[in-house]
Amino acid sequence: MSELSLVVVGSLNVDLTVPVTRLPAPGETVAGPGAHRAPGGKGANQAVAAARLGARVRLVGRVGDDDFGREVLAAVAAEGVDVSGVTTGGAATGMALVVVEEGGENMITVARGANGLLDAAGLDLSGADALLLQLEIPLEVCLAAAVRAKAAGIPVILNAAPFRPGLEDLLRHVDLLIVNESEAVALGGDTDPAALLALGPGTVVITLGERGAVATDGHELVRVPSFGVEVVDAVGAGDTFCAQLAISYTYRRPLREALTRACAAGALATTGPGAQSAMPTARQVERLMADAS
């Protein structure tokens, strides 16, 4: 297959992660042994994951004119991602505060920072085979990018996370929608992917955590189980799933195969600490699928 060109419009953050024996209850303090700083943000994560999985990726986003911004940009560029569409300044680089318990479950709080100042001015989709969006940037930027992509005949893939209201216009321009169970309920009141087709997307995928994923394109309903791996840290697994699914969808792989590949990639991303550092290559995904068959 020829190399796929993917444009990702999304957030760039610095992740500050603290491992704990258990997640804190409201109002409770739980101590951890230390903290780890690493590049993150759903846009940057999905861009890095897609690059590792074999796509040619251009990232559009915004960072602060600060050391964190330069650190994140350098890390993403080192993965082969084109960061020429990332602008700088106006606010501090976004930050995510991540608490991860033994077993991989996590809690995340995000400070948007410069991500909230991203605009669609100068957005370049030339040569793109697909557009991948998430919701850690202004909604109007997502809508403008989606409208422009649809007018150019470029498939629009939306990971509607973190959920926010007011997505009706955007969803009418989406070809592939990816949500988790809570996001599905917030959007359509149901975890049946067919219920979300009425909102506009041509294909809907709902991730089910350790139970795998379910999808429909209006013609078939596909359920795929998760892959059995030893989970270390689930941060970044969803972003890896989205990146692999975006690639498979754009290559027009059958829905079941696309979903299986995405589940395999997402599972592999849980086997190491951190988000981008644990993301797999295409060869590792192929190996896990072969071992499981």
XYZ file of C-alpha atoms in Angstrom:
293
model
C 0.000 0.000 0.000
C 1.126 3.557 -0.685
C 1.909 5.737 2.328
C -1.201 7.377 3.748
C -1.187 11.121 4.476
C -3.087 12.066 7.627
C -3.718 15.575 8.988
C -4.370 15.677 12.733
C -5.869 18.864 14.171
C -5.722 18.753 17.933
C -4.102 19.463 21.272
C -0.526 19.342 22.498
C 0.119 19.060 26.240
C 2.735 18.207 28.762
C 1.589 15.244 30.877
C 2.561 15.157 34.548
C 1.890 11.608 35.750
C 1.888 10.248 39.302
C 1.580 6.476 39.912
C -0.445 5.478 43.001
C -1.618 2.252 44.593
C -5.241 3.391 44.205
C -7.095 6.388 42.844
C -8.145 9.008 45.425
C -11.759 9.503 46.453
C -13.197 13.058 46.332
C -11.419 15.189 48.930
C -8.784 12.528 49.599
C -5.013 12.789 49.168
C -3.145 9.696 47.995
C 0.654 9.778 47.891
C 2.749 8.396 45.049
C 6.459 7.653 44.865
C 7.251 10.325 42.272
C 6.137 12.104 39.114
C 6.991 11.665 35.455
C 6.796 14.417 32.809
C 6.172 13.505 29.180
C 4.650 14.951 25.984
C 0.910 14.372 25.527
C -2.389 15.859 24.400
C -4.900 13.931 22.308
C -3.814 15.596 19.085
C -0.114 14.976 19.638
C -0.760 11.460 20.934
C -2.831 10.451 17.916
C -0.318 12.032 15.558
C 2.584 10.124 17.120
C 0.588 6.878 17.185
C -0.312 7.227 13.504
C 3.308 7.962 12.573
C 4.517 4.871 14.453
C 1.834 2.848 12.680
C 3.153 3.881 9.283
C 1.257 7.012 8.198
C 2.742 10.296 7.033
C 1.348 12.779 9.551
C 0.981 16.558 9.708
C -0.096 18.023 13.057
C -1.984 21.311 13.421
C -2.170 22.779 16.930
C -0.814 25.432 19.290
C 1.706 25.520 22.147
C 2.981 28.233 24.433
C 6.212 30.127 23.881
C 7.791 28.277 26.783
C 10.086 25.371 27.584
C 7.178 22.917 27.791
C 6.035 23.903 24.298
C 9.499 23.465 22.847
C 9.831 20.121 24.653
C 6.549 18.784 23.261
C 7.268 19.974 19.722
C 10.726 18.412 19.744
C 9.360 15.081 20.972
C 6.602 14.949 18.359
C 8.934 16.007 15.544
C 11.408 13.317 16.597
C 8.701 10.746 15.765
C 8.620 11.973 12.165
C 5.498 14.129 12.527
C 5.407 17.341 10.465
C 4.840 20.113 13.049
C 4.988 23.046 10.630
C 1.264 23.617 11.272
C 1.771 24.134 15.020
C 1.644 27.802 16.046
C 3.114 29.316 19.197
C 2.250 31.822 21.920
C -0.635 33.603 23.570
C -0.840 31.308 26.607
C 1.154 28.638 28.389
C 1.432 25.183 26.855
C -1.461 22.915 27.836
C -0.919 20.530 30.728
C -2.531 17.261 31.804
C -2.357 16.057 35.403
C -2.570 12.258 35.339
C -2.960 9.858 38.280
C -2.482 6.172 37.413
C -3.253 3.333 39.808
C -1.833 -0.186 39.793
C -3.647 -2.050 37.029
C -3.667 0.933 34.659
C -6.877 2.791 35.582
C -6.393 6.559 35.567
C -7.818 10.005 36.337
C -6.909 13.008 34.155
C -7.398 16.764 34.535
C -6.441 19.016 31.619
C -5.501 22.707 31.590
C -6.154 23.796 27.982
C -3.655 26.666 27.855
C -2.596 27.508 24.299
C -4.840 24.765 22.898
C -7.791 27.040 23.597
C -6.339 29.734 21.320
C -6.008 27.562 18.221
C -7.840 28.934 15.182
C -8.465 27.665 11.661
C -6.572 30.438 9.898
C -4.110 28.976 7.438
C -5.311 25.403 7.967
C -3.691 23.387 5.163
C -5.340 20.119 4.095
C -3.524 19.840 0.764
C -2.503 16.286 -0.026
C -4.397 14.831 2.931
C -6.034 11.416 2.601
C -7.954 11.891 5.870
C -8.561 14.388 8.683
C -8.473 13.284 12.328
C -10.054 15.470 15.038
C -10.636 15.395 18.810
C -12.298 17.833 21.214
C -9.466 19.310 23.321
C -9.390 22.342 20.992
C -12.094 24.953 20.255
C -15.186 23.391 18.720
C -15.361 26.034 16.017
C -11.907 24.962 14.801
C -13.051 21.342 14.541
C -16.132 22.419 12.591
C -14.182 24.650 10.213
C -11.659 21.882 9.539
C -14.416 19.309 8.975
C -16.346 21.573 6.598
C -13.195 22.282 4.608
C -12.288 18.587 4.446
C -15.745 17.502 3.304
C -15.719 20.145 0.555
C -12.420 18.682 -0.646
C -13.661 15.076 -0.498
C -11.377 14.196 2.431
C -12.789 11.711 4.986
C -13.394 13.250 8.427
C -12.703 11.123 11.510
C -13.784 12.447 14.903
C -12.839 11.088 18.298
C -15.516 12.933 20.305
C -13.406 13.140 23.447
C -13.551 14.686 25.895
C -17.304 15.000 25.352
C -18.882 18.440 25.133
C -22.381 19.526 24.127
C -23.205 21.308 20.887
C -21.781 18.753 18.445
C -24.802 18.609 16.126
C -23.301 20.663 13.283
C -19.937 18.949 13.499
C -21.392 15.427 13.453
C -23.154 16.150 10.167
C -19.702 16.468 8.567
C -18.182 13.340 10.133
C -17.583 10.094 8.244
C -16.258 8.023 11.164
C -17.177 8.733 14.796
C -15.224 7.131 17.663
C -16.524 7.360 21.247
C -16.366 5.420 24.489
C -19.453 4.224 26.339
C -19.962 7.336 28.460
C -19.526 9.582 25.416
C -22.015 7.458 23.464
C -24.593 7.842 26.212
C -23.992 11.593 26.397
C -24.444 11.896 22.634
C -27.392 9.602 22.025
C -28.535 8.197 25.346
C -27.531 4.674 24.337
C -24.493 2.436 23.859
C -25.915 1.033 20.613
C -23.763 2.468 17.799
C -26.725 2.334 15.403
C -28.461 4.962 17.528
C -25.667 7.430 16.747
C -25.865 7.011 12.971
C -28.919 9.281 12.966
C -26.659 12.150 14.094
C -24.831 12.102 10.762
C -21.715 9.877 10.818
C -21.467 7.122 8.225
C -19.746 4.740 10.645
C -19.835 4.678 14.448
C -17.362 2.888 16.733
C -17.812 2.568 20.504
C -14.854 1.433 22.579
C -15.695 -0.854 25.503
C -12.420 -0.945 27.453
C -11.446 -4.473 28.430
C -14.503 -5.762 26.520
C -13.156 -4.608 23.153
C -15.233 -2.498 20.761
C -18.442 -2.483 18.724
C -19.146 -0.738 15.421
C -21.684 -0.303 12.666
C -21.761 1.328 9.256
C -25.505 0.843 8.881
C -25.033 -2.424 7.005
C -23.367 -4.653 9.572
C -22.843 -4.685 13.331
C -19.384 -5.848 14.384
C -18.160 -6.751 17.877
C -14.490 -7.432 18.544
C -13.074 -8.609 21.901
C -10.033 -7.069 23.528
C -6.586 -8.635 23.365
C -5.196 -10.216 26.519
C -2.090 -8.278 27.567
C -0.488 -7.341 30.872
C -1.694 -3.793 31.502
C 0.789 -1.301 32.962
C -0.755 2.072 32.075
C -3.884 2.719 30.000
C -3.048 6.380 29.267
C -2.769 6.812 25.499
C -4.482 3.515 24.649
C -7.591 5.226 23.340
C -5.524 7.596 21.209
C -3.603 4.670 19.740
C -6.878 2.880 18.995
C -8.135 5.983 17.167
C -4.958 6.376 15.126
C -4.964 2.766 13.979
C -8.672 2.874 13.187
C -8.220 6.088 11.187
C -5.503 4.432 9.119
C -7.484 1.234 8.502
C -10.655 3.182 7.686
C -8.848 5.389 5.180
C -7.335 2.295 3.543
C -10.928 0.965 3.318
C -10.213 -2.211 5.241
C -13.297 -4.294 6.116
C -14.954 -3.082 9.306
C -14.139 -6.187 11.352
C -10.487 -6.133 10.323
C -10.215 -2.413 11.011
C -11.743 -2.828 14.452
C -9.515 -5.805 15.275
C -6.377 -3.900 14.312
C -7.459 -0.940 16.423
C -8.090 -3.163 19.448
C -4.674 -4.767 19.016
C -2.921 -1.388 18.788
C -4.800 -0.039 21.792
C -3.962 -3.117 23.846
C -0.254 -2.838 23.061
C -0.274 0.799 24.173
C -1.230 -0.326 27.702
C 1.811 -2.561 28.123
C 4.244 0.242 28.993
C 4.214 3.435 31.064
C 3.196 6.781 29.606
C 1.222 7.700 26.515
C 3.490 8.256 23.510
C 6.362 6.185 24.874
C 4.243 3.007 24.877
C 2.679 3.357 21.423
C 3.337 0.387 19.115
C 4.593 0.069 15.560
C 2.638 -1.547 12.732
C 4.900 -4.603 12.961
C 4.056 -5.066 16.651
C 0.337 -4.873 15.853
C 0.721 -7.498 13.135
C 2.647 -9.743 15.529
C -0.002 -9.522 18.264
C -2.774 -10.283 15.767
C -0.831 -13.273 14.429
C -0.128 -14.594 17.927
C -3.818 -14.302 18.845
C -5.123 -16.044 15.721
